[in-house]
Amino acid sequence: MKNFIARLASGALLAVASGSALADELNMRVGVTEISRQVYELHMIILGICVVIGIIVFGALFWSVFNHRKSLGAEPANFHDDTRIEIAWTVIPTLILILMAIPATQVLVAMYDTGGEDMLVEVRGYQWKWQYEHLGEGIKYMSEMRTSIDEIEGREPKGEHYLREVNQPLVIPANKKVRFLITGNDVIHSWWVPDFGVKRDAIPGLFTAAWARVEEPGLYVGECTELCGKGHPFMPIVVEVKEEKDYDLWLEGKKEEAAIYAATIGKDWSHEELMSKGEDVYKISCAGCHQADGNGIPGIFPALNGSSIVQGPADGHIAVLINGIAGSSMQSFADQLSEVDIAAVIHYKRNTWDNSVGDIVQPVDVLNFKTAQ
């Protein structure tokens, strides 16, 4: 009997723990910033008030129905109105709403207090990737999903971080107030990082501001939450928060990398170097629309394999990537890819699949085209 009671008690405790874990899983996450914690506390306060109101209202309803049922011989009351009741059910909800508005307003004021920042980051949404620029540091980079097309289309097993991995996360320092200036380049996107308590629409032609001070270094994942076209589910947000000294080292390395990269514009790249680099760029920036085999999606995205543009003059091919094609899904990559990346991916497309143009497009050719415009 004692063993039975012990097992019963153990099962009850396990059920309570499981219920608590499930509640935590379904509830809002607390987050890692002061704002996210304030939002969570506000959510719990409002939820608590709503639960109490629900218990009172439905409790009164069920009590009334149960105690005034016909089987007990209850007779319906015969009355029309009561001014006191009408005043009560108007004044009491109004007071409740006012009490709820006070903490909500305090949290909103804190969320929009973007002044006094330690650093500025411009966040720009593209179809379907993010561009980050550390303003005042001369650092700009694209953050694109790294999950392969083969994983997405089921030709390979799904990886551990399926649809949540990028080639370059946004990197910021811990314990610094970072102000985000958020905008869109083509359509409306939305930059959302739940652990930061940050969600702002990225609207073309308009900058919206948000901020975060993250206390715990680590990787934090979000996503675009505005339906922005075919690739909407494929533009994750990954933010890496580093200790200040590690961030300074990363920033220094990024500046050195940019200087080295700029120096390669005038270099004469070999066919093999351009093909290797171009294939990497194509997989990240082009394969989502034109497919890995270059055959596109009939009626939606044109094939590059056998394309008259790809097999035509190099300047015409460069113009398409620099300027895009008006009225189509082909956007400009002038601000998304470097001269090296553009030259490499053009060279790759002109010399792979059934295409064998045989010429070499160098980064300096792309730079000269940009300068001449």
Coordinates of C-alpha atoms in Angstrom, one line a residue:
M1 CA 0.0 0.0 0.0
K2 CA 2.8 2.4 0.9
N3 CA 4.5 1.6 -2.4
F4 CA 1.3 2.3 -4.3
I5 CA 0.9 5.7 -2.5
A6 CA 4.5 6.6 -3.2
R7 CA 4.0 5.7 -6.9
L8 CA 0.8 7.7 -7.0
A9 CA 2.5 10.7 -5.4
S10 CA 5.5 10.4 -7.8
G11 CA 3.1 10.3 -10.8
A12 CA 1.2 13.3 -9.5
L13 CA 4.4 15.3 -9.1
L14 CA 5.6 14.2 -12.6
A15 CA 2.2 15.3 -14.1
V16 CA 2.5 18.7 -12.4
A17 CA 6.1 19.1 -13.6
S18 CA 5.1 18.1 -17.1
G19 CA 2.2 20.5 -17.1
S20 CA 4.5 23.3 -15.9
A21 CA 7.0 22.5 -18.6
L22 CA 4.3 22.5 -21.2
A23 CA 3.0 25.9 -19.9
D24 CA 6.5 27.3 -20.2
E25 CA 6.8 26.0 -23.8
L26 CA 3.4 27.5 -24.8
N27 CA 3.9 30.8 -23.0
M28 CA 5.9 33.8 -24.1
R29 CA 9.7 33.4 -23.5
V30 CA 11.2 35.7 -20.9
G31 CA 14.1 36.8 -23.2
V32 CA 17.5 38.2 -22.3
T33 CA 17.0 42.0 -22.3
E34 CA 15.3 44.3 -19.8
I35 CA 12.7 45.2 -22.4
S36 CA 11.8 41.5 -23.1
R37 CA 11.5 40.9 -19.4
Q38 CA 9.2 43.9 -19.0
V39 CA 7.1 42.7 -21.9
Y40 CA 6.8 39.2 -20.3
E41 CA 5.8 40.7 -16.9
L42 CA 3.2 42.9 -18.6
H43 CA 1.9 39.8 -20.5
M44 CA 1.5 37.9 -17.2
I45 CA -0.2 40.8 -15.5
I46 CA -2.8 41.2 -18.3
L47 CA -3.2 37.4 -18.6
G48 CA -3.9 37.2 -14.8
I49 CA -6.5 40.0 -15.0
C50 CA -8.2 38.3 -17.9
V51 CA -8.2 35.0 -16.0
V52 CA -9.8 36.6 -12.9
I53 CA -12.4 38.3 -15.1
G54 CA -13.2 35.0 -16.9
I55 CA -13.5 33.1 -13.6
I56 CA -15.9 35.8 -12.2
V57 CA -18.0 36.1 -15.4
F58 CA -18.3 32.4 -16.2
G59 CA -18.6 31.4 -12.6
A60 CA -21.6 33.8 -12.2
L61 CA -23.0 32.5 -15.5
F62 CA -22.7 28.8 -14.5
W63 CA -24.0 29.4 -11.0
S64 CA -27.1 31.3 -12.4
V65 CA -27.9 28.6 -14.9
F66 CA -27.4 25.8 -12.4
N67 CA -29.5 27.4 -9.6
H68 CA -32.3 28.8 -11.8
R69 CA -33.0 25.7 -14.0
K70 CA -36.5 24.7 -14.7
S71 CA -36.3 21.4 -12.8
L72 CA -36.0 23.4 -9.6
G73 CA -39.2 25.3 -10.5
A74 CA -37.4 28.6 -11.1
E75 CA -39.6 31.2 -12.7
P76 CA -38.1 33.8 -15.1
A77 CA -37.7 37.3 -13.6
N78 CA -39.8 40.1 -15.1
F79 CA -37.8 43.3 -15.2
H80 CA -36.6 45.7 -17.9
D81 CA -33.5 47.7 -16.7
D82 CA -31.6 48.8 -13.7
T83 CA -29.6 52.1 -13.9
R84 CA -27.3 51.1 -11.1
I85 CA -26.3 47.9 -12.9
E86 CA -25.8 49.7 -16.2
I87 CA -23.5 52.3 -14.5
A88 CA -21.6 49.5 -12.8
W89 CA -20.9 47.5 -15.9
T90 CA -19.7 50.6 -17.7
V91 CA -17.6 52.1 -14.9
I92 CA -15.9 48.9 -13.7
P93 CA -14.5 47.8 -17.1
T94 CA -13.4 51.4 -17.8
L95 CA -11.4 51.4 -14.5
I96 CA -9.9 47.9 -15.3
L97 CA -8.8 49.2 -18.8
I98 CA -7.2 52.3 -17.2
L99 CA -5.3 50.1 -14.7
M100 CA -4.1 47.9 -17.5
A101 CA -3.1 50.9 -19.6
I102 CA -0.7 52.3 -17.0
P103 CA 1.9 49.4 -17.1
A104 CA 1.4 49.0 -20.8
T105 CA 2.2 52.6 -21.5
Q106 CA 5.3 52.4 -19.3
V107 CA 6.6 49.4 -21.3
L108 CA 5.8 51.1 -24.6
V109 CA 7.7 54.3 -23.6
A110 CA 10.7 52.2 -22.6
M111 CA 10.6 50.2 -25.9
Y112 CA 10.7 53.4 -28.0
D113 CA 13.4 55.1 -25.9
T114 CA 16.1 54.6 -28.5
G115 CA 18.3 57.5 -27.5
G116 CA 21.7 57.3 -25.7
E117 CA 22.9 54.3 -27.8
D118 CA 26.5 53.0 -27.7
M119 CA 26.4 51.9 -31.4
L120 CA 24.2 52.1 -34.5
V121 CA 23.4 49.2 -36.8
E122 CA 21.4 49.6 -40.1
V123 CA 19.2 46.6 -40.8
R124 CA 17.9 46.4 -44.4
G125 CA 15.6 43.7 -45.6
Y126 CA 15.9 42.2 -49.1
Q127 CA 14.0 39.4 -50.9
W128 CA 15.1 37.2 -49.1
K129 CA 18.0 38.1 -46.9
W130 CA 19.2 40.8 -44.5
Q131 CA 22.0 43.3 -44.8
Y132 CA 23.7 44.8 -41.8
E133 CA 25.9 47.9 -41.7
H134 CA 27.8 49.0 -38.6
L135 CA 27.4 52.7 -39.0
G136 CA 30.6 54.7 -38.4
E137 CA 32.7 51.5 -38.8
G138 CA 32.7 51.0 -42.5
I139 CA 31.4 47.4 -42.1
K140 CA 28.6 46.1 -44.2
Y141 CA 27.7 42.5 -44.9
M142 CA 24.8 40.3 -46.1
S143 CA 23.2 37.6 -43.9
E144 CA 21.7 34.8 -46.0
M145 CA 20.2 31.5 -45.1
R146 CA 22.8 28.7 -45.3
T147 CA 20.5 25.7 -45.5
S148 CA 21.0 24.0 -48.8
I149 CA 18.3 23.6 -51.5
D150 CA 18.8 19.9 -51.3
E151 CA 17.8 19.9 -47.7
I152 CA 14.7 22.1 -48.4
E153 CA 13.6 19.8 -51.3
G154 CA 14.2 16.6 -49.4
R155 CA 17.2 15.3 -51.3
E156 CA 19.3 15.4 -48.2
P157 CA 18.5 14.9 -44.5
K158 CA 17.4 18.0 -42.6
G159 CA 20.3 19.5 -40.6
E160 CA 20.3 20.3 -36.9
H161 CA 19.7 24.0 -37.6
Y162 CA 17.4 23.6 -40.6
L163 CA 16.2 27.0 -41.9
R164 CA 17.8 28.7 -38.9
E165 CA 21.4 29.0 -40.1
V166 CA 23.0 31.9 -41.9
N167 CA 26.4 32.5 -43.6
Q168 CA 27.0 35.6 -41.5
P169 CA 25.1 36.5 -38.3
L170 CA 24.7 40.0 -37.1
V171 CA 27.4 40.5 -34.4
I172 CA 27.0 42.9 -31.5
P173 CA 28.7 43.4 -28.1
A174 CA 27.1 42.4 -24.8
N175 CA 26.1 45.1 -22.3
K176 CA 26.0 47.8 -24.9
K177 CA 22.9 49.7 -26.0
V178 CA 22.6 48.9 -29.7
R179 CA 20.2 51.0 -31.8
F180 CA 18.8 49.4 -34.9
L181 CA 17.7 51.5 -37.8
I182 CA 15.4 49.2 -39.8
T183 CA 14.2 49.6 -43.4
G184 CA 13.3 47.5 -46.5
N185 CA 14.9 47.6 -50.0
D186 CA 12.0 46.1 -52.0
V187 CA 8.9 45.0 -50.1
I188 CA 7.8 45.2 -46.5
H189 CA 9.7 42.8 -44.2
S190 CA 9.7 42.5 -40.4
W191 CA 12.7 42.1 -38.2
W192 CA 11.8 40.0 -35.1
V193 CA 14.1 38.6 -32.5
P194 CA 11.9 37.2 -29.6
D195 CA 14.7 37.0 -27.0
F196 CA 15.4 40.7 -27.5
G197 CA 11.7 41.8 -27.3
V198 CA 12.3 43.5 -30.7
K199 CA 9.9 43.4 -33.7
R200 CA 9.8 46.2 -36.3
D201 CA 8.5 46.4 -39.8
A202 CA 11.2 47.0 -42.5
I203 CA 9.4 49.4 -44.8
P204 CA 11.0 50.7 -48.1
G205 CA 11.7 54.4 -47.9
L206 CA 11.2 54.6 -44.1
F207 CA 13.4 53.9 -41.2
T208 CA 12.0 52.5 -37.9
A209 CA 14.1 52.3 -34.8
A210 CA 14.5 49.7 -32.1
W211 CA 17.1 48.9 -29.5
A212 CA 18.5 46.2 -27.3
R213 CA 21.0 45.8 -24.5
V214 CA 21.9 42.1 -24.3
E215 CA 23.5 40.9 -21.1
E216 CA 24.2 37.3 -22.0
P217 CA 26.6 36.4 -24.9
G218 CA 25.3 33.7 -27.2
L219 CA 23.4 33.1 -30.5
Y220 CA 19.8 34.4 -30.8
V221 CA 17.5 33.4 -33.6
G222 CA 14.5 35.2 -35.1
E223 CA 12.8 35.5 -38.5
C224 CA 10.9 37.8 -40.9
T225 CA 7.3 37.9 -39.7
E226 CA 5.8 39.8 -42.7
L227 CA 4.7 37.8 -45.7
C228 CA 7.2 39.1 -48.3
G229 CA 7.0 36.7 -51.2
K230 CA 8.1 33.2 -52.2
G231 CA 11.2 33.2 -50.1
H232 CA 9.6 34.5 -46.9
P233 CA 10.2 31.4 -44.8
F234 CA 13.9 31.3 -45.9
M235 CA 15.2 34.6 -44.4
P236 CA 16.1 33.8 -40.8
I237 CA 17.7 36.3 -38.4
V238 CA 20.7 35.2 -36.4
V239 CA 22.4 37.5 -33.9
E240 CA 25.7 36.6 -32.2
V241 CA 26.3 38.5 -29.0
K242 CA 30.0 38.6 -28.0
E243 CA 31.8 39.8 -24.9
E244 CA 33.1 43.3 -25.6
K245 CA 36.8 42.3 -26.0
D246 CA 35.8 39.5 -28.4
Y247 CA 33.6 41.9 -30.4
D248 CA 36.5 44.3 -30.7
L249 CA 38.6 41.5 -32.1
W250 CA 35.9 40.5 -34.5
L251 CA 35.4 44.1 -35.7
E252 CA 39.2 44.5 -36.3
G253 CA 39.3 41.3 -38.2
K254 CA 36.3 42.3 -40.3
K255 CA 38.0 45.6 -41.2
E256 CA 41.1 43.8 -42.2
E257 CA 39.0 41.3 -44.3
A258 CA 37.3 44.3 -46.0
A259 CA 40.6 45.8 -46.9
I260 CA 42.0 42.6 -48.3
Y261 CA 38.8 42.0 -50.2
A262 CA 39.0 45.5 -51.7
A263 CA 42.6 44.8 -52.8
T264 CA 41.4 41.7 -54.7
I265 CA 39.3 43.8 -57.1
G266 CA 42.3 44.6 -59.2
K267 CA 43.6 41.1 -59.1
D268 CA 43.5 38.9 -62.2
W269 CA 41.5 35.9 -61.0
S270 CA 42.0 32.5 -62.7
H271 CA 39.2 30.5 -64.2
E272 CA 39.4 28.0 -61.4
E273 CA 39.3 30.7 -58.7
L274 CA 36.3 32.4 -60.3
M275 CA 34.4 29.1 -60.7
S276 CA 35.0 28.0 -57.1
K277 CA 33.9 31.4 -55.7
G278 CA 31.1 31.8 -58.2
E279 CA 29.6 28.4 -57.3
D280 CA 29.5 29.4 -53.6
V281 CA 27.8 32.7 -54.4
Y282 CA 25.3 31.0 -56.7
K283 CA 24.2 28.5 -54.1
I284 CA 23.5 31.2 -51.6
S285 CA 22.2 34.1 -53.7
C286 CA 20.8 32.6 -56.9
A287 CA 19.8 28.9 -56.6
G288 CA 16.7 29.6 -54.5
C289 CA 15.0 31.1 -57.6
H290 CA 16.9 29.8 -60.6
Q291 CA 17.5 26.3 -59.1
A292 CA 20.8 24.5 -58.5
D293 CA 20.8 23.1 -62.0
G294 CA 20.2 26.5 -63.6
N295 CA 16.9 25.4 -65.2
G296 CA 14.7 27.9 -63.2
I297 CA 11.0 27.4 -62.5
P298 CA 8.9 27.6 -65.7
G299 CA 6.6 30.6 -65.7
I300 CA 8.1 32.1 -62.6
F301 CA 11.9 32.2 -62.8
P302 CA 13.7 31.9 -66.1
A303 CA 16.3 29.3 -66.8
L304 CA 20.0 30.4 -66.8
N305 CA 21.1 27.2 -68.6
G306 CA 21.1 28.2 -72.3
S307 CA 19.9 31.8 -71.5
S308 CA 20.5 34.4 -74.2
I309 CA 21.6 36.9 -71.5
V310 CA 24.1 34.5 -69.9
Q311 CA 25.5 33.5 -73.3
G312 CA 25.4 37.0 -74.6
P313 CA 27.9 39.9 -74.2
A314 CA 29.5 40.1 -70.7
D315 CA 28.4 43.8 -70.3
G316 CA 24.8 42.9 -70.8
H317 CA 25.1 40.1 -68.2
I318 CA 26.8 42.5 -65.7
A319 CA 24.1 45.1 -66.3
V320 CA 21.4 42.6 -65.3
L321 CA 23.0 42.0 -61.9
I322 CA 23.9 45.6 -61.3
N323 CA 20.6 47.2 -62.3
G324 CA 18.1 44.3 -62.1
I325 CA 15.2 44.0 -64.5
A326 CA 12.3 46.4 -64.0
G327 CA 8.9 44.7 -63.6
S328 CA 10.3 41.4 -62.7
S329 CA 11.6 39.5 -59.6
M330 CA 15.2 40.1 -60.7
Q331 CA 16.4 42.7 -58.3
S332 CA 19.7 44.7 -58.3
F333 CA 22.6 43.1 -56.6
A334 CA 24.8 46.2 -56.7
D335 CA 24.5 46.8 -53.0
Q336 CA 24.2 43.1 -52.0
L337 CA 27.2 41.6 -53.5
S338 CA 30.8 42.8 -53.9
E339 CA 32.5 43.3 -57.2
V340 CA 34.4 40.1 -56.6
D341 CA 31.2 38.1 -55.9
I342 CA 29.3 39.6 -58.9
A343 CA 32.2 38.8 -61.3
A344 CA 32.6 35.3 -59.9
V345 CA 29.0 34.3 -60.1
I346 CA 28.7 35.8 -63.6
H347 CA 31.8 33.8 -64.7
Y348 CA 30.4 30.7 -63.1
K349 CA 27.0 31.0 -64.9
R350 CA 28.7 31.6 -68.2
N351 CA 30.9 28.5 -67.9
T352 CA 28.7 25.8 -66.2
W353 CA 25.9 23.5 -67.1
D354 CA 25.5 23.6 -70.9
N355 CA 26.9 27.2 -71.0
S356 CA 30.5 27.4 -72.3
V357 CA 31.0 31.0 -73.3
G358 CA 34.7 30.7 -72.5
D359 CA 35.4 34.4 -71.5
I360 CA 36.6 35.6 -68.1
V361 CA 34.8 38.3 -66.2
Q362 CA 37.1 40.0 -63.7
P363 CA 36.0 42.1 -60.6
V364 CA 37.6 45.2 -62.3
D365 CA 35.1 44.8 -65.2
V366 CA 32.3 45.1 -62.7
L367 CA 33.9 48.1 -61.0
N368 CA 34.4 49.8 -64.4
F369 CA 30.8 49.1 -65.3
K370 CA 29.5 50.7 -62.0
T371 CA 31.8 53.7 -62.5
A372 CA 30.6 54.3 -66.1
Q373 CA 27.0 54.5 -65.1

